[in-house]
Coordinates of C-alpha atoms in Angstrom, one line a residue:
M248 CA -28.2 -8.0 22.4
S249 CA -25.7 -6.5 20.1
P250 CA -21.9 -6.5 21.1
S251 CA -20.8 -3.3 23.1
F252 CA -18.1 -0.9 21.8
K253 CA -15.6 -2.6 24.0
E254 CA -16.2 -6.1 22.3
N255 CA -16.2 -4.7 18.8
L256 CA -13.0 -2.8 19.3
R257 CA -11.4 -5.9 21.0
S258 CA -12.6 -8.1 18.2
E259 CA -11.3 -5.8 15.6
L260 CA -7.9 -5.3 17.2
D261 CA -7.4 -9.1 17.6
Y262 CA -8.6 -9.6 14.1
Q263 CA -6.3 -7.1 12.6
D264 CA -3.3 -8.1 15.0
I265 CA -3.1 -4.6 16.2
T266 CA -1.8 -3.9 19.8
I267 CA -3.4 -1.0 21.9
K268 CA 0.2 0.6 21.7
E269 CA 0.0 0.3 17.8
L270 CA -3.6 1.9 17.8
S271 CA -2.5 4.7 20.0
A272 CA 0.4 5.4 17.6
M273 CA -2.1 5.2 14.6
T274 CA -4.5 7.6 16.1
N275 CA -2.6 9.8 18.4
I276 CA -5.0 8.8 21.2
P277 CA -3.1 8.2 24.6
Y278 CA -2.6 4.5 25.3
R279 CA -4.5 4.9 28.6
S280 CA -7.5 6.2 26.9
I281 CA -7.7 3.2 24.5
E282 CA -7.2 0.8 27.4
N283 CA -10.0 2.3 29.3
Y284 CA -12.3 2.0 26.1
L285 CA -11.4 -1.8 26.5
S286 CA -11.7 -2.1 30.4
A287 CA -14.4 -3.5 32.5
R288 CA -15.8 0.0 32.9
E289 CA -16.4 0.2 29.3
S290 CA -16.1 3.9 28.8
I291 CA -17.1 5.1 25.4
P292 CA -14.7 7.5 23.4
P293 CA -16.0 11.0 22.2
A294 CA -17.1 11.0 18.7
D295 CA -13.8 12.4 17.2
Y296 CA -12.0 9.7 18.9
A297 CA -14.3 7.0 17.6
V298 CA -13.9 8.3 14.1
Q299 CA -10.1 8.3 14.5
I300 CA -10.1 4.7 15.5
A301 CA -12.4 3.5 12.9
R302 CA -10.4 5.2 10.1
A303 CA -7.1 3.7 11.6
L304 CA -9.0 0.2 11.6
K305 CA -10.4 0.8 8.2
I306 CA -14.0 0.2 9.3
T307 CA -16.9 2.5 9.8
V308 CA -17.8 4.1 13.0
E309 CA -21.1 2.1 12.8
E310 CA -19.3 -1.3 12.7
L311 CA -17.2 0.0 15.6
V312 CA -20.2 0.9 17.5
F313 CA -22.9 -1.7 16.6
G314 CA -20.6 -4.5 15.3
K315 CA -20.1 -6.2 12.1
A316 CA -22.5 -8.8 10.5
N317 CA -19.6 -11.3 10.5
P318 CA -16.7 -10.3 12.7
Q319 CA -14.7 -13.1 11.3
T320 CA -14.3 -11.8 7.9
K321 CA -13.2 -8.6 6.6
K322 CA -15.3 -7.4 3.7
G323 CA -14.2 -9.2 0.6
E324 CA -11.2 -10.6 2.1
N325 CA -10.3 -14.2 1.6
D326 CA -7.7 -16.3 3.3
T327 CA -4.9 -15.5 1.0
Q328 CA -5.5 -11.8 1.5
K329 CA -5.8 -12.2 5.2
I330 CA -2.5 -14.0 5.2
Q331 CA -0.7 -11.3 2.9
R332 CA -2.1 -8.5 5.3
L333 CA -0.8 -10.2 8.4
F334 CA 2.6 -11.1 6.6
S335 CA 3.0 -7.3 5.6
K336 CA 3.0 -6.5 9.4
L337 CA 5.8 -8.8 10.4
A338 CA 9.5 -7.5 10.6
K339 CA 11.7 -8.5 7.5
D340 CA 13.6 -11.0 9.7
D341 CA 10.3 -12.6 10.7
Q342 CA 9.1 -12.6 7.0
K343 CA 12.3 -14.4 6.1
F344 CA 11.8 -16.9 8.8
F345 CA 8.0 -17.4 7.8
I346 CA 9.1 -18.0 4.3
R347 CA 11.7 -20.6 5.2
L348 CA 9.3 -22.3 7.4
M349 CA 6.4 -22.6 4.6
E350 CA 9.2 -23.9 2.1
G351 CA 9.9 -26.5 4.9
V352 CA 6.4 -27.5 5.2
L353 CA 6.0 -27.8 1.4
K354 CA 9.0 -30.1 1.0
K355 CA 7.2 -32.8 3.3

């Protein structure tokens, strides 16, 4: 059985480290609506919302509805690219802290 819309959306949000609030802001879809898509009731969005969500997540609607072949890897993304993508989402102060942390680890 293939994953549900809810499972695919949750997996992608977790993978991209995006919160419901952030997705709501990216798509102009109400927070409560997105929350409902992820709830136990598993409501499915109308097509226009599904398209907006897929575009915001930079995936296809088919991947959102039917799932990805391998949800752990973004197409063509290696570990370095994943680190860069996640790093770019950090606030500037957190980026500086992360850099200091990595420098400290490398000095060992």
